[in-house]
Coordinates of N, CA and C in Angstrom, one line a residue:
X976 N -35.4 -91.5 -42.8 CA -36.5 -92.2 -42.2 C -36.3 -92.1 -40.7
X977 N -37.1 -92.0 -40.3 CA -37.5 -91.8 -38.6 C -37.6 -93.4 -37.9
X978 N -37.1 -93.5 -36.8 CA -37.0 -95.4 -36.3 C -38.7 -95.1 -35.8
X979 N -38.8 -96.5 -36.2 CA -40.4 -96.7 -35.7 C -40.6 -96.2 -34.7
X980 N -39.8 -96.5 -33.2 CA -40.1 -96.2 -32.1 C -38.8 -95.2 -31.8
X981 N -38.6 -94.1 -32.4 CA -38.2 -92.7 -32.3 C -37.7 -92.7 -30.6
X982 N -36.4 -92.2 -30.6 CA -35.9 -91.7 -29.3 C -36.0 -90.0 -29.4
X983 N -36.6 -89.0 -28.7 CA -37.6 -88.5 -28.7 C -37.1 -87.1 -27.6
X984 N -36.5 -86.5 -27.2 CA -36.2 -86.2 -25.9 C -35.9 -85.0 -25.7
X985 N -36.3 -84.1 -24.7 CA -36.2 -83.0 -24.4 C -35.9 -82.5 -22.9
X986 N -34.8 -81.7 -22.8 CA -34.1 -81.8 -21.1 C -34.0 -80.3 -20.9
X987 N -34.0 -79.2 -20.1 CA -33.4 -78.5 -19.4 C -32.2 -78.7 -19.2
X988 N -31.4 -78.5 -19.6 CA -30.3 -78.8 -19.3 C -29.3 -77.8 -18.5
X989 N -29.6 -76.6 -18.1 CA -29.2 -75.5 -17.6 C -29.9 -74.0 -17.3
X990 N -29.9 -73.4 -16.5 CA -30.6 -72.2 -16.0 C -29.7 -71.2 -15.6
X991 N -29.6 -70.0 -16.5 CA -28.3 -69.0 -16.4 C -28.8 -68.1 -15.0
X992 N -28.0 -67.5 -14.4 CA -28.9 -66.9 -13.6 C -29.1 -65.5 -14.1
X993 N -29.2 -65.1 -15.3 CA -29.6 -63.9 -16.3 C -30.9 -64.2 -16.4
X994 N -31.6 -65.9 -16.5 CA -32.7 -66.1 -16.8 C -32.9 -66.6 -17.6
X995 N -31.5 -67.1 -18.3 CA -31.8 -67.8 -19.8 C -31.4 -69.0 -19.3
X996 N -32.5 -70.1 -20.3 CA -32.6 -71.3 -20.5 C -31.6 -72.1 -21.7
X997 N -31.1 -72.9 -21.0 CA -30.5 -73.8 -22.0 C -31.3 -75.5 -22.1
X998 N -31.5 -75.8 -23.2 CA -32.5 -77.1 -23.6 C -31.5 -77.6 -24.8
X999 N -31.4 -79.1 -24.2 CA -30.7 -80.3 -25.2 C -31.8 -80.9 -25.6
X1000 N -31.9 -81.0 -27.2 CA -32.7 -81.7 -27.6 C -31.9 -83.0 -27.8
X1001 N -32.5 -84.5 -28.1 CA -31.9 -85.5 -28.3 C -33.1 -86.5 -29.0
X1002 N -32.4 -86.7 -30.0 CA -33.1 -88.0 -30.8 C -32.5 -88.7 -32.2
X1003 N -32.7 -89.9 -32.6 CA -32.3 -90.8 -33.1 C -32.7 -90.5 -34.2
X1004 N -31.8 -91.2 -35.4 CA -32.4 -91.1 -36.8 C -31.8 -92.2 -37.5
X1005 N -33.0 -93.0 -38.4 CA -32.2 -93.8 -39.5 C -31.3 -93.4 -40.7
X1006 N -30.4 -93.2 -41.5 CA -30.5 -91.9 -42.3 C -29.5 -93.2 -43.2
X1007 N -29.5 -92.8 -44.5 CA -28.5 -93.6 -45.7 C -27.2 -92.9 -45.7
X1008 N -27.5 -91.7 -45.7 CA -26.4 -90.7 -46.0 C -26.5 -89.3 -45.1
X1009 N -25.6 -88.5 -44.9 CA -25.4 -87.1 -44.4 C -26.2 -86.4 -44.8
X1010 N -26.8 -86.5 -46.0 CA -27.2 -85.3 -46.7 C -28.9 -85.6 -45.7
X1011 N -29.4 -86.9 -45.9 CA -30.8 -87.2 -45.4 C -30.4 -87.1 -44.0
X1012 N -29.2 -87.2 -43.2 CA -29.7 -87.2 -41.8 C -29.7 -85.7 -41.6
X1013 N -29.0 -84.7 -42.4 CA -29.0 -83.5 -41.7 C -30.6 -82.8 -42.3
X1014 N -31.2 -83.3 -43.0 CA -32.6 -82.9 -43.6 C -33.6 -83.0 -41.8
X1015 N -33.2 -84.4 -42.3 CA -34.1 -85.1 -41.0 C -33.8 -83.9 -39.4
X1016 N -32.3 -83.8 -39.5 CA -32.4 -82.5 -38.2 C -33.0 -81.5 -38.4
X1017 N -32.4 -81.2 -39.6 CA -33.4 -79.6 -39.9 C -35.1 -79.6 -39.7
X1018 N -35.3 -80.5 -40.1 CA -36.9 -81.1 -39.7 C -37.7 -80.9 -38.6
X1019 N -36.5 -82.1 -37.2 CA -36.7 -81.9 -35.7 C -36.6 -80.1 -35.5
X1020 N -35.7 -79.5 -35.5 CA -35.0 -78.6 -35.4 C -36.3 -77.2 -35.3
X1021 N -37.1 -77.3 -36.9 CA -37.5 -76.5 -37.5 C -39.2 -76.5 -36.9
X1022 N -39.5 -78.2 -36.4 CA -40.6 -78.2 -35.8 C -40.6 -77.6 -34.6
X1023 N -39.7 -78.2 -33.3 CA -38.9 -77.5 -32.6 C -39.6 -75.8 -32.4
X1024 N -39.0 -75.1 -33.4 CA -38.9 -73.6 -33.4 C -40.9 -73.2 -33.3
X1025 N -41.3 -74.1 -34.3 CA -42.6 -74.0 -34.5 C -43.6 -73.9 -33.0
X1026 N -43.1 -75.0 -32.3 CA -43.9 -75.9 -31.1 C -43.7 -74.5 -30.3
X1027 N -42.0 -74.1 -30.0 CA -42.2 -72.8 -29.2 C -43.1 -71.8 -29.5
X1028 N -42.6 -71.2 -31.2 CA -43.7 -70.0 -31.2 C -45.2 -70.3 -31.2
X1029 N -46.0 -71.2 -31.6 CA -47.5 -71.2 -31.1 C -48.0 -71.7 -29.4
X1030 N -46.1 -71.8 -28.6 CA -46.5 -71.7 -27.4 C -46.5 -70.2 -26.8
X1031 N -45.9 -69.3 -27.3 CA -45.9 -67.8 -27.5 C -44.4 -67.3 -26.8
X1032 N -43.4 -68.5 -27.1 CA -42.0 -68.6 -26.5 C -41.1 -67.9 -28.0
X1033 N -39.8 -67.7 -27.6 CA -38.8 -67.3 -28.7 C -37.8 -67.3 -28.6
X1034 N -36.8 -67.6 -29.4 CA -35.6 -68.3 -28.8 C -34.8 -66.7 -29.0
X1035 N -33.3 -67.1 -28.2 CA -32.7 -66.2 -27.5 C -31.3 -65.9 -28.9
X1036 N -30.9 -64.8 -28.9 CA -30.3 -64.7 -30.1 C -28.9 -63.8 -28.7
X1037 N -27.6 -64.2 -29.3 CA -26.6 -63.3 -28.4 C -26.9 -62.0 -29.0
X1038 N -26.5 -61.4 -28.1 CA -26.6 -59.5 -27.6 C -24.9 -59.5 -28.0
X1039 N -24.3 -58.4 -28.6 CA -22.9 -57.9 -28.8 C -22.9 -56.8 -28.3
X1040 N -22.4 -55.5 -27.7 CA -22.8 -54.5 -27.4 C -21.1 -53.9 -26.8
X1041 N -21.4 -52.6 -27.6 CA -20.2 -51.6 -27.6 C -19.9 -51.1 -26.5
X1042 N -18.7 -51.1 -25.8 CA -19.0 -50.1 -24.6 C -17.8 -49.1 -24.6
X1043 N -18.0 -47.9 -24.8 CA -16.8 -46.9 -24.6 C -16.7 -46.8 -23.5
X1044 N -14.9 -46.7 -23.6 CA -14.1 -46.5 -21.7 C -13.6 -44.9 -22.2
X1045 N -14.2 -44.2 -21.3 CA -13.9 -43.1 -21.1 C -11.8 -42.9 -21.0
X1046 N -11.6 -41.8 -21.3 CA -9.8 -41.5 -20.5 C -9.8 -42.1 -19.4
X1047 N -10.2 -42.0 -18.2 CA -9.9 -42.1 -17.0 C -9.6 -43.9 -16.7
X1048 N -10.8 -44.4 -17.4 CA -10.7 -45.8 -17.2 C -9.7 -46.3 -18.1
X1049 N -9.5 -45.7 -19.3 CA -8.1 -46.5 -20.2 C -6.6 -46.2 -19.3
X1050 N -6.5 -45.0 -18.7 CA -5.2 -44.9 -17.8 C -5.2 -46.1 -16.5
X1051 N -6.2 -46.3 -16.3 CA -6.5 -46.8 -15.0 C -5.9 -48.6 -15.5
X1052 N -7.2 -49.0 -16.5 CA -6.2 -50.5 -16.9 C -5.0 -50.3 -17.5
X1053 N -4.1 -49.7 -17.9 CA -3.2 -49.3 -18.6 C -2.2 -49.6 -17.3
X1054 N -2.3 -48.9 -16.2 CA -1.6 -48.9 -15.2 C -1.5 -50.2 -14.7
X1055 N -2.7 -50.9 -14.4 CA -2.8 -52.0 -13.8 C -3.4 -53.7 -14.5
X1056 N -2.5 -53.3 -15.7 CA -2.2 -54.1 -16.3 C -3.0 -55.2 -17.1
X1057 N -4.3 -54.4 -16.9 CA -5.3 -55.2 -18.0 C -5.5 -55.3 -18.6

């Protein structure tokens, strides 16, 4: 169950200078048990996702990315101890 008067809250909380945003959501919940409060997040959470995509936004997923070091550069840290 949701409190009548719902704490509610949405912040910027950070600006990478890549360009990525970081946003803290924050809000209250009445809940009996774990099982209903984590419903209840998934809920906020899931609306959340919604509110961005029909604002034509999308959230940011990490990038992993391979990078081969040629010879030259493996003798080079090798040497200098990296």
């Amino acid at each position: 169950r949701v409190l009548l008067k719902p704490h509610r809250r949405v912040f910027l909380d950070r600006i990478h200078p890549d360009g990525r945003l970081d946003i803290l959501i924050s809000f209250y919940v009445e809940a009996v048990n774990r099982d209903q409060y984590l419903a209840i997040k998934e809920d906020y959470l899931l609306s959340f996702i919604m509110i961005v995509t029909r604002a034509g936004g999308r959230l940011a997923r990490p990038v992993r990315e391979l990078i081969e070091i040629n010879d030259d550069l493996k003798e080079f840290y090798k040497n200098n101890g990296n």
